GROMACS .gro file of C-alpha atoms in nm:
model
  156
    1MET     CA    1  13.777   0.830  -2.812
    2LYS     CA    2  13.439   0.812  -2.878
    3THR     CA    3  13.208   0.644  -2.647
    4LEU     CA    4  12.911   0.460  -2.854
    5HIS     CA    5  12.589   0.454  -2.657
    6ILE     CA    6  12.302   0.200  -2.749
    7ASN     CA    7  12.058   0.540  -2.781
    8ASP     CA    8  12.275   0.644  -3.057
    9LEU     CA    9  12.218   0.364  -3.267
   10ASP     CA   10  11.956   0.431  -3.582
   11ILE     CA   11  11.801   0.115  -3.518
   12GLY     CA   12  11.459   0.221  -3.711
   13GLN     CA   13  11.096   0.188  -3.588
   14ASP     CA   14  10.954  -0.070  -3.324
   15GLU     CA   15  10.857  -0.361  -3.494
   16SER     CA   16  10.537  -0.339  -3.275
   17CYS     CA   17  10.454   0.068  -3.405
   18ARG     CA   18  10.586  -0.067  -3.756
   19ALA     CA   19  10.310  -0.312  -3.767
   20TYR     CA   20  10.058  -0.070  -3.607
   21SER     CA   21  10.117   0.204  -3.859
   22TYR     CA   22  10.153  -0.087  -4.145
   23PHE     CA   23   9.807  -0.005  -4.302
   24LEU     CA   24   9.762   0.371  -4.175
   25THR     CA   25  10.042   0.449  -4.468
   26GLY     CA   26  10.025   0.823  -4.573
   27GLN     CA   27   9.744   0.902  -4.326
   28ALA     CA   28   9.809   1.094  -4.017
   29LEU     CA   29   9.830   0.929  -3.666
   30LYS     CA   30   9.658   1.132  -3.407
   31GLN     CA   31   9.895   0.970  -3.151
   32SER     CA   32  10.266   0.933  -3.188
   33CYS     CA   33  10.376   0.549  -3.149
   34GLU     CA   34  10.746   0.486  -3.072
   35SER     CA   35  10.726   0.179  -2.854
   36ARG     CA   36  10.505  -0.137  -2.753
   37LEU     CA   37  10.333   0.075  -2.464
   38ASP     CA   38  10.190   0.363  -2.730
   39VAL     CA   39  10.060   0.048  -2.891
   40ILE     CA   40   9.852  -0.059  -2.677
   41GLU     CA   41   9.761   0.287  -2.576
   42CYS     CA   42   9.670   0.352  -2.953
   43LEU     CA   43   9.445  -0.022  -2.970
   44ARG     CA   44   9.270   0.091  -2.673
   45VAL     CA   45   9.168   0.417  -2.848
   46GLY     CA   46   9.126   0.221  -3.131
   47TYR     CA   47   9.188   0.218  -3.535
   48PRO     CA   48   9.019   0.491  -3.744
   49TYR     CA   49   8.775   0.295  -3.978
   50TYR     CA   50   8.968   0.434  -4.275
   51VAL     CA   51   9.209   0.141  -4.221
   52ILE     CA   52   8.966  -0.088  -4.311
   53VAL     CA   53   8.870   0.088  -4.611
   54PHE     CA   54   9.217   0.067  -4.701
   55ILE     CA   55   9.301  -0.281  -4.626
   56LEU     CA   56   9.027  -0.377  -4.880
   57GLU     CA   57   9.136  -0.153  -5.149
   58SER     CA   58   9.527  -0.215  -5.119
   59THR     CA   59   9.503  -0.621  -5.069
   60THR     CA   60   9.325  -0.894  -5.185
   61ILE     CA   61   9.146  -0.986  -4.864
   62SER     CA   62   8.813  -1.016  -4.939
   63ARG     CA   63   8.541  -0.808  -4.710
   64LYS     CA   64   8.396  -1.171  -4.584
   65ASP     CA   65   8.751  -1.287  -4.497
   66LEU     CA   66   8.834  -0.966  -4.342
   67SER     CA   67   8.491  -0.977  -4.133
   68ASN     CA   68   8.567  -1.372  -4.062
   69ILE     CA   69   8.891  -1.228  -3.903
   70LEU     CA   70   8.728  -0.969  -3.696
   71HIS     CA   71   8.437  -1.184  -3.583
   72ILE     CA   72   8.197  -0.912  -3.692
   73SER     CA   73   7.925  -0.947  -4.032
   74THR     CA   74   8.000  -0.779  -4.345
   75ARG     CA   75   7.702  -0.593  -4.247
   76GLN     CA   76   7.784  -0.459  -3.911
   77LEU     CA   77   8.137  -0.397  -4.066
   78SER     CA   78   7.962  -0.167  -4.315
   79ARG     CA   79   7.796   0.032  -4.088
   80TYR     CA   80   8.075   0.233  -3.961
   81ASP     CA   81   8.134   0.560  -4.089
   82LYS     CA   82   8.513   0.682  -4.250
   83ASP     CA   83   8.598   0.936  -3.959
   84ASP     CA   84   8.464   0.645  -3.696
   85LEU     CA   85   8.721   0.477  -3.450
   86LEU     CA   86   8.685   0.111  -3.408
   87PRO     CA   87   8.639  -0.046  -3.072
   88ALA     CA   88   8.983  -0.220  -2.914
   89GLU     CA   89   8.777  -0.556  -2.993
   90LEU     CA   90   8.828  -0.487  -3.368
   91SER     CA   91   9.145  -0.323  -3.342
   92GLY     CA   92   9.329  -0.602  -3.181
   93PRO     CA   93   9.246  -0.849  -3.453
   94ILE     CA   94   9.329  -0.556  -3.744
   95TYR     CA   95   9.649  -0.508  -3.516
   96GLU     CA   96   9.783  -0.898  -3.530
   97PHE     CA   97   9.646  -0.897  -3.910
   98SER     CA   98   9.896  -0.635  -4.004
   99ARG     CA   99  10.186  -0.774  -3.809
  100ILE     CA  100  10.129  -1.087  -3.974
  101TYR     CA  101  10.121  -0.914  -4.323
  102ALA     CA  102  10.423  -0.678  -4.265
  103ARG     CA  103  10.614  -0.986  -4.154
  104GLY     CA  104  10.487  -1.227  -4.437
  105VAL     CA  105  10.608  -0.983  -4.722
  106ASP     CA  106  10.902  -0.903  -4.548
  107ILE     CA  107  11.028  -1.282  -4.537
  108LEU     CA  108  10.872  -1.305  -4.881
  109GLY     CA  109  10.955  -1.022  -5.091
  110ASP     CA  110  10.633  -0.855  -5.196
  111ARG     CA  111  10.288  -0.807  -5.153
  112ALA     CA  112  10.232  -1.042  -5.412
  113THR     CA  113  10.350  -1.343  -5.353
  114PHE     CA  114  10.285  -1.315  -4.968
  115GLU     CA  115   9.932  -1.297  -5.052
  116GLY     CA  116   9.919  -1.621  -5.296
  117TRP     CA  117  10.116  -1.762  -4.978
  118LEU     CA  118   9.835  -1.654  -4.784
  119ASN     CA  119   9.553  -1.823  -4.978
  120ARG     CA  120   9.746  -2.115  -5.066
  121PRO     CA  121   9.682  -2.436  -4.858
  122GLN     CA  122   9.991  -2.511  -4.680
  123LEU     CA  123  10.117  -2.866  -4.622
  124ALA     CA  124  10.282  -2.760  -4.279
  125LEU     CA  125   9.934  -2.627  -4.175
  126GLY     CA  126   9.790  -2.989  -4.226
  127GLY     CA  127   9.679  -2.824  -4.579
  128GLN     CA  128   9.508  -2.566  -4.419
  129VAL     CA  129   9.498  -2.174  -4.629
  130PRO     CA  130   9.694  -1.952  -4.364
  131LEU     CA  131   9.451  -1.683  -4.420
  132HIS     CA  132   9.167  -1.888  -4.282
  133LEU     CA  133   9.325  -1.914  -3.959
  134LEU     CA  134   9.398  -1.592  -3.840
  135ASP     CA  135   9.047  -1.560  -3.709
  136THR     CA  136   9.202  -1.729  -3.355
  137THR     CA  137   9.496  -1.665  -3.148
  138GLU     CA  138   9.627  -1.990  -3.223
  139GLY     CA  139   9.594  -1.983  -3.564
  140ILE     CA  140   9.769  -1.657  -3.570
  141ARG     CA  141  10.044  -1.840  -3.403
  142LEU     CA  142  10.086  -2.126  -3.612
  143VAL     CA  143  10.060  -1.878  -3.909
  144ASN     CA  144  10.382  -1.683  -3.717
  145ASP     CA  145  10.547  -1.980  -3.651
  146LEU     CA  146  10.548  -2.097  -3.984
  147LEU     CA  147  10.652  -1.752  -4.147
  148SER     CA  148  10.934  -1.782  -3.918
  149GLN     CA  149  11.037  -2.133  -4.010
  150ILE     CA  150  11.069  -1.981  -4.356
  151GLU     CA  151  11.257  -1.694  -4.287
  152PHE     CA  152  11.542  -1.945  -4.125
  153GLY     CA  153  11.511  -2.193  -4.381
  154PHE     CA  154  11.334  -2.460  -4.235
  155TYR     CA  155  11.024  -2.495  -4.447
  156SER     CA  156  10.981  -2.428  -4.807
   0.00000   0.00000   0.00000
């Protein structure tokens, strides 16, 4: 009889690592990411600037909305070069945005549906647009909690 060990199970990529690398699709990671501790180190080193470019090109998020989430002016955001590493102060909010984005796409089924939801006022958020709440920690929690409610069928 063969014994099954938890380490033998293929349970996929850690959720934190998946969120970290969500917008790094097709790009070689300079650091490996296999655990939450790896994510912390990667965020301390900083996201490469091309993640900003990729977010702006592959989503409907505007430069203005992204700069609001990052608490940086659009002008200052444009000063980075393609190969620059972003400071940890910007990498953290990008990571939180990618966590919400990846989770929302999983729950609502596709990018277009999630982005539509993200840009519409939500009754459960007091009529606020979820995207406009992502500039604060508490706003991120509220949006994440609402996604959990949708996931488990408590809100539609």
